[in-house]
Short mmCIF file of C-alpha atoms in Angstrom, two decimals:
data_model
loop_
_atom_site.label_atom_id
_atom_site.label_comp_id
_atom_site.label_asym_id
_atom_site.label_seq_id
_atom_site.Cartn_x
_atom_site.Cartn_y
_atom_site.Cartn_z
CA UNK A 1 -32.82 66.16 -17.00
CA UNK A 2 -28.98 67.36 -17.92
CA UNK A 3 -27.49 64.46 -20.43
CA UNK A 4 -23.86 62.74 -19.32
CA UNK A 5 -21.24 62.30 -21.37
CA UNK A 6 -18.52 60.34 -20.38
CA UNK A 7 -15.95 57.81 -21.71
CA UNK A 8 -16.72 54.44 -23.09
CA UNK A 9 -13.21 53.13 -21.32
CA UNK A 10 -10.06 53.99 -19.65
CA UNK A 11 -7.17 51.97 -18.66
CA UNK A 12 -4.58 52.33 -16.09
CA UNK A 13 -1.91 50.68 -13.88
CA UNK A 14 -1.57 50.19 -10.25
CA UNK A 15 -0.90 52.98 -8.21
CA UNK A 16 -1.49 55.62 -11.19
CA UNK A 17 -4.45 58.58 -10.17
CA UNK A 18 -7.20 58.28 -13.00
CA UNK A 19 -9.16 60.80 -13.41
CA UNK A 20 -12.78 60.76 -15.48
CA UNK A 21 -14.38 63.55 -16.98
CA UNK A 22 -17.96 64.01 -17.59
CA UNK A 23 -19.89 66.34 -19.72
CA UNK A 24 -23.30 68.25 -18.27
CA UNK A 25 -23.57 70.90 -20.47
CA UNK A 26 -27.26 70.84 -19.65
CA UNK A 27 -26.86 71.07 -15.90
CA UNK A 28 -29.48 72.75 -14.41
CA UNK A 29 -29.06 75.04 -11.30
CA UNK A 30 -30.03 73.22 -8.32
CA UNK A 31 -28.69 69.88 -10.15
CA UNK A 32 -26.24 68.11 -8.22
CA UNK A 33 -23.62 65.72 -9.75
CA UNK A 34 -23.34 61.97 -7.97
CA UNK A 35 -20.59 59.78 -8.94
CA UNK A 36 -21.12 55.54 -7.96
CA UNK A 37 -18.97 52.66 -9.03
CA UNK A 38 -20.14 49.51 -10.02
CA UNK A 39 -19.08 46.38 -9.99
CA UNK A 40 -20.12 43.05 -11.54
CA UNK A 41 -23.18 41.53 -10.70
CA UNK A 42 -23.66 44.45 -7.97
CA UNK A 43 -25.57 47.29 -7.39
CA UNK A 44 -23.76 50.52 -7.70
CA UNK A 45 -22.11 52.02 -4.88
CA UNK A 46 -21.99 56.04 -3.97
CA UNK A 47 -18.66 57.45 -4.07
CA UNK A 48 -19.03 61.31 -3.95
CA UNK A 49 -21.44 64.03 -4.40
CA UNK A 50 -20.92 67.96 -5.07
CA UNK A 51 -22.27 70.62 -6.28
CA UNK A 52 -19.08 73.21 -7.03
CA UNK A 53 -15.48 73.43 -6.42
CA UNK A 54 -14.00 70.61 -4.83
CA UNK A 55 -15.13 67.71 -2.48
CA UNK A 56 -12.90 64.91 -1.53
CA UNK A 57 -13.63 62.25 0.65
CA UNK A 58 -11.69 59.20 1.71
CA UNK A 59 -11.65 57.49 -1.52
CA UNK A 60 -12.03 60.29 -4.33
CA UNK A 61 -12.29 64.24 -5.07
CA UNK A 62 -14.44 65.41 -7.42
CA UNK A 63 -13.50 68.69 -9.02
CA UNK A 64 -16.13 71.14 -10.89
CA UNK A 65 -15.61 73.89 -12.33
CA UNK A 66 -17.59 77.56 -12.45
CA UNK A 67 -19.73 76.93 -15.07
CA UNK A 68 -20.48 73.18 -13.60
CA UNK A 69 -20.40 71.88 -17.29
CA UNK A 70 -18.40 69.31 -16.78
CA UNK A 71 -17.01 67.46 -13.42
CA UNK A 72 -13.57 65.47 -12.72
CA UNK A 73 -13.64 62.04 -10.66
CA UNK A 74 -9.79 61.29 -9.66
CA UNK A 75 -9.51 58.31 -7.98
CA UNK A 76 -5.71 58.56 -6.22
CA UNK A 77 -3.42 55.56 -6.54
CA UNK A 78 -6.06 53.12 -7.82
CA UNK A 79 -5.15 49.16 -7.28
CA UNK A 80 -6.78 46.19 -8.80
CA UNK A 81 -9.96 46.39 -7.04
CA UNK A 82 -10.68 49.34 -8.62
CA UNK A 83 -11.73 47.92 -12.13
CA UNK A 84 -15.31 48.68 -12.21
CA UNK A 85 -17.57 51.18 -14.13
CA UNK A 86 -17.86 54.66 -13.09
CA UNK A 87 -21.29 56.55 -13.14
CA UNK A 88 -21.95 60.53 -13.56
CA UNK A 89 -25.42 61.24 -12.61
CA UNK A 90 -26.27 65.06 -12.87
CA UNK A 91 -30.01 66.03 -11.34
CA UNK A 92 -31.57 66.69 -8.04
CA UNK A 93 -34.44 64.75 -5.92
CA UNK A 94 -36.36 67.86 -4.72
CA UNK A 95 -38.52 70.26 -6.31
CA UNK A 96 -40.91 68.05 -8.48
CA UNK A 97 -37.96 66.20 -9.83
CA UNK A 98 -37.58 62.94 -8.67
CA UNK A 99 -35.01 60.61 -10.11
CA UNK A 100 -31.54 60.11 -11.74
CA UNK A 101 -30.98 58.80 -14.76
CA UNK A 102 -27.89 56.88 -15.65
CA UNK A 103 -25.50 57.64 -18.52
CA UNK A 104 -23.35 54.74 -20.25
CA UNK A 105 -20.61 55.01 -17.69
CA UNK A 106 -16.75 54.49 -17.78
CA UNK A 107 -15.22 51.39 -17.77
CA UNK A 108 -11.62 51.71 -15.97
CA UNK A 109 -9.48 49.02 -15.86
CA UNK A 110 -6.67 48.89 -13.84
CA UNK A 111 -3.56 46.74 -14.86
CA UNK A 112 -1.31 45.29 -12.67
CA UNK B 1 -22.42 47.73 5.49
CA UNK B 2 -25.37 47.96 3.29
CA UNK B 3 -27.97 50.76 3.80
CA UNK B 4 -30.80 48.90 1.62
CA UNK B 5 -31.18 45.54 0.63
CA UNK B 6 -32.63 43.22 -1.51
CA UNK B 7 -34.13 39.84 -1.44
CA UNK B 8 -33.78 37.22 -3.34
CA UNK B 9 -30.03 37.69 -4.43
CA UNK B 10 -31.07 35.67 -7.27
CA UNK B 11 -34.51 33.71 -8.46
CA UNK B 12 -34.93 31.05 -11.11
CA UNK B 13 -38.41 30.87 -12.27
CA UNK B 14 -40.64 29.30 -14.63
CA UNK B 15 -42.29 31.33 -17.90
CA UNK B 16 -45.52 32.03 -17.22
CA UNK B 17 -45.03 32.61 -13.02
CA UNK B 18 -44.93 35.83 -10.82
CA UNK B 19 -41.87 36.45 -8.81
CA UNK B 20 -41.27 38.91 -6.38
CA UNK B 21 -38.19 41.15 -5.16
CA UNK B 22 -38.08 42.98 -1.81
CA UNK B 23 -36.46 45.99 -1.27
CA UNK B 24 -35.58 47.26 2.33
CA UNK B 25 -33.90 50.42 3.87
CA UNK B 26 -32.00 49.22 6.40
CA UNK B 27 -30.99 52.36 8.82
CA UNK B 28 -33.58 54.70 7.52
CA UNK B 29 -37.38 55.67 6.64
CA UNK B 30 -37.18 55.87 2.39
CA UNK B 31 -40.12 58.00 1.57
CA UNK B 32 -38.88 57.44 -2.29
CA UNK B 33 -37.38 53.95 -3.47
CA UNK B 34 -36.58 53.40 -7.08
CA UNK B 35 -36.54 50.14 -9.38
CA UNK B 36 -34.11 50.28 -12.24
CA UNK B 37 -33.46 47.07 -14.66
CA UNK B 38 -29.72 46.18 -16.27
CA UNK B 39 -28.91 43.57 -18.99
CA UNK B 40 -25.26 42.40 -19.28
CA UNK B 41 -23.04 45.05 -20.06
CA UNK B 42 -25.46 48.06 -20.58
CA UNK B 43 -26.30 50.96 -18.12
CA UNK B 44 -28.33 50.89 -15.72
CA UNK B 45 -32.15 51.75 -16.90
CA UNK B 46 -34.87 53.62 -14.72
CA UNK B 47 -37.85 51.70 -14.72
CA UNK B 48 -40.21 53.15 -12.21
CA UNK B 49 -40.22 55.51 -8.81
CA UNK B 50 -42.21 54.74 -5.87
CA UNK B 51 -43.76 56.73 -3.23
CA UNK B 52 -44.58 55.23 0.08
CA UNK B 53 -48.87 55.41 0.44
CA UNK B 54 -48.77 56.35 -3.46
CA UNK B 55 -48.88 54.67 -6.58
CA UNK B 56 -45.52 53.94 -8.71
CA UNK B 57 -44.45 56.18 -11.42
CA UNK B 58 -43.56 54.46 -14.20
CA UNK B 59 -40.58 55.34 -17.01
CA UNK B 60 -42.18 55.47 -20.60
CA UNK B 61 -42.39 51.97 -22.18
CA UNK B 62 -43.26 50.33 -19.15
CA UNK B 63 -45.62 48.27 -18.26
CA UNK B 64 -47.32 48.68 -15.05
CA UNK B 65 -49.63 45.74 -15.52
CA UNK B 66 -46.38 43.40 -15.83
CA UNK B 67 -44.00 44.91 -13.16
CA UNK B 68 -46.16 45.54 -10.31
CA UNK B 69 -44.74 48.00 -7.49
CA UNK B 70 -45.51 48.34 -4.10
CA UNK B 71 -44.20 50.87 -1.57
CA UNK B 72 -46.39 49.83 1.84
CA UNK B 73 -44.13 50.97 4.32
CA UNK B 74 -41.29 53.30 4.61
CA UNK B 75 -39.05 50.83 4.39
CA UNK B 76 -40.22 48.29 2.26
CA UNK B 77 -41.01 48.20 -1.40
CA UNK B 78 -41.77 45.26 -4.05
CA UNK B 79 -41.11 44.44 -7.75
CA UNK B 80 -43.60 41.95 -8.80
CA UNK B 81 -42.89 40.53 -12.15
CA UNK B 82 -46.26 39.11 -13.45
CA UNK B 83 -46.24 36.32 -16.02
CA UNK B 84 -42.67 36.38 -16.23
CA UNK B 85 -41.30 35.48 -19.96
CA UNK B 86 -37.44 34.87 -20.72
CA UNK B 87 -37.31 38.29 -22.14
CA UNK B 88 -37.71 39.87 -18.07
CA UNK B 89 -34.38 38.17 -17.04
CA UNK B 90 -32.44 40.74 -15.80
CA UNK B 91 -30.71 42.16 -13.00
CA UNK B 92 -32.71 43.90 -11.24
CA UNK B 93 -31.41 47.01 -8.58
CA UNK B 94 -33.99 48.93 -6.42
CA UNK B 95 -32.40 51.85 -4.54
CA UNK B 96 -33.86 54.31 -1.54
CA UNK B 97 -33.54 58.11 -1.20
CA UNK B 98 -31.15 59.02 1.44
CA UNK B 99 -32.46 60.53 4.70
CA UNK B 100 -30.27 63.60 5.67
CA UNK B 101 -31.80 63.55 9.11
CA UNK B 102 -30.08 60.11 9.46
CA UNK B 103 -26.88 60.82 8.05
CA UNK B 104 -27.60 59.60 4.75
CA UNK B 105 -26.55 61.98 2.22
CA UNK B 106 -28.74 65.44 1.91
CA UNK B 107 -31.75 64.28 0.11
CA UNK B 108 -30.36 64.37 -3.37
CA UNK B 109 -28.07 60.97 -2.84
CA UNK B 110 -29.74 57.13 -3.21
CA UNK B 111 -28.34 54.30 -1.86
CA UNK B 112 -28.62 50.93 -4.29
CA UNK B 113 -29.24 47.40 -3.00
CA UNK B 114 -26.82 44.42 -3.76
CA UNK B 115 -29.56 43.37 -6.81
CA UNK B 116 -31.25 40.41 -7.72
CA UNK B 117 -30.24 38.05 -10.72
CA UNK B 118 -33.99 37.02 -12.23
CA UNK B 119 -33.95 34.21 -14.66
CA UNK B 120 -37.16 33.02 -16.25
CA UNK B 121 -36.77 29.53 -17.81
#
């Protein structure tokens, strides 16, 4: 299973884009990469999913390059609500593999 | 709205008890639910997969004895802490494969429950 790397925190201020990196250097070939906030006290909540290039969906794009090393959450114009911890998961539920592990996460705060 | 759920939101129990959490897919048939386990302000940590009609597989380090899974149905599955000790409080977050042929992600996305706050006094 590919290893995560992301950063321990971030900050930022209302109405700023954020964007988190995270490291797969690992990643495997049919690996997919599955971003999910979380917030207090909750369980964690799917935001996007890709595999290369670019997805974007109403609340985030992901971007990933070529080599799908690494992979880019930006969150556009984030507000208070957004404060919560960000997860890169890197593997794939098919094929004999079957589960994701979770790294440490990013902790974004978002300042009024 | 919520694709899975969980039940209780939160348990108080005493040392020594069993408690049990229930873990439903709402919308969809979950042929694969998992059970993870977070303490305050760590990560969330895999403790076990389960298979509907199959036994659980558990993570290394444990014990299946102690946390007892059960995946009856394809849309139920149960934690069953046995002999619960203030060490098992936790949060505990069960989550259910997605089912592409209901709209719910491609197979390789799993939807988590709202958890449930165990505290063993």
């Amino acid at each position: 299973l590919a290893k995560t790397t992301q950063p321990i925190s971030m900050d930022s201020y209302e109405g700023q884009e954020v964007n988190i990196t995270c490291s797969h250097n690992n990643i495997a070939t049919n690996d997919y990469i599955t971003w999910y906030q979380q917030f207090p006290s909750q369980g964690p909540r799917f935001i996007i999913q890709g595999y290369k290039t670019k997805v974007t969906n109403e609340v985030a794009s992901l971007f990933i390059p070529a080599d799908r090393k690494s992979s880019t959450l930006s969150l556009p114009r984030v507000s208070l609500s957004d404060t919560a911890v960000y997860y890169c998961l890197v593997g794939r539920l098919s094929g004999g593999y079957n589960k994701l592990i979770f790294g440490a996460g990013t902790r974004l705060a978002v300042h009024p | 709205g919520a694709v899975v759920s969980q039940h209780p939101s939160w348990v108080i129990c005493k040392s020594g008890t069993s408690v049990k959490i229930e873990c439903r897919s709402l919308d969809f048939q979950a042929t694969t639910m998992f059970w993870y386990r977070q303490f305050p302000k760590q990560s969330l940590m895999l403790m076990a997969t389960s298979n509907e009609g199959s036994k659980a597989t558990y993570e290394q380090g444990v014990e299946k004895d102690k946390f007892l899974i059960n995946h009856a149905s394809l849309t139920l599955s149960t934690l069953t802490v046995t002999s619960a000790h203030p060490e098992d409080s936790s949060f505990y977050i069960c989550s259910a494969r997605g089912a592409p042929d209901r709209g719910y992600g491609d197979g390789n996305t799993i939807y988590f429950g709202e958890g449930s706050w165990l505290t063993v006094v």
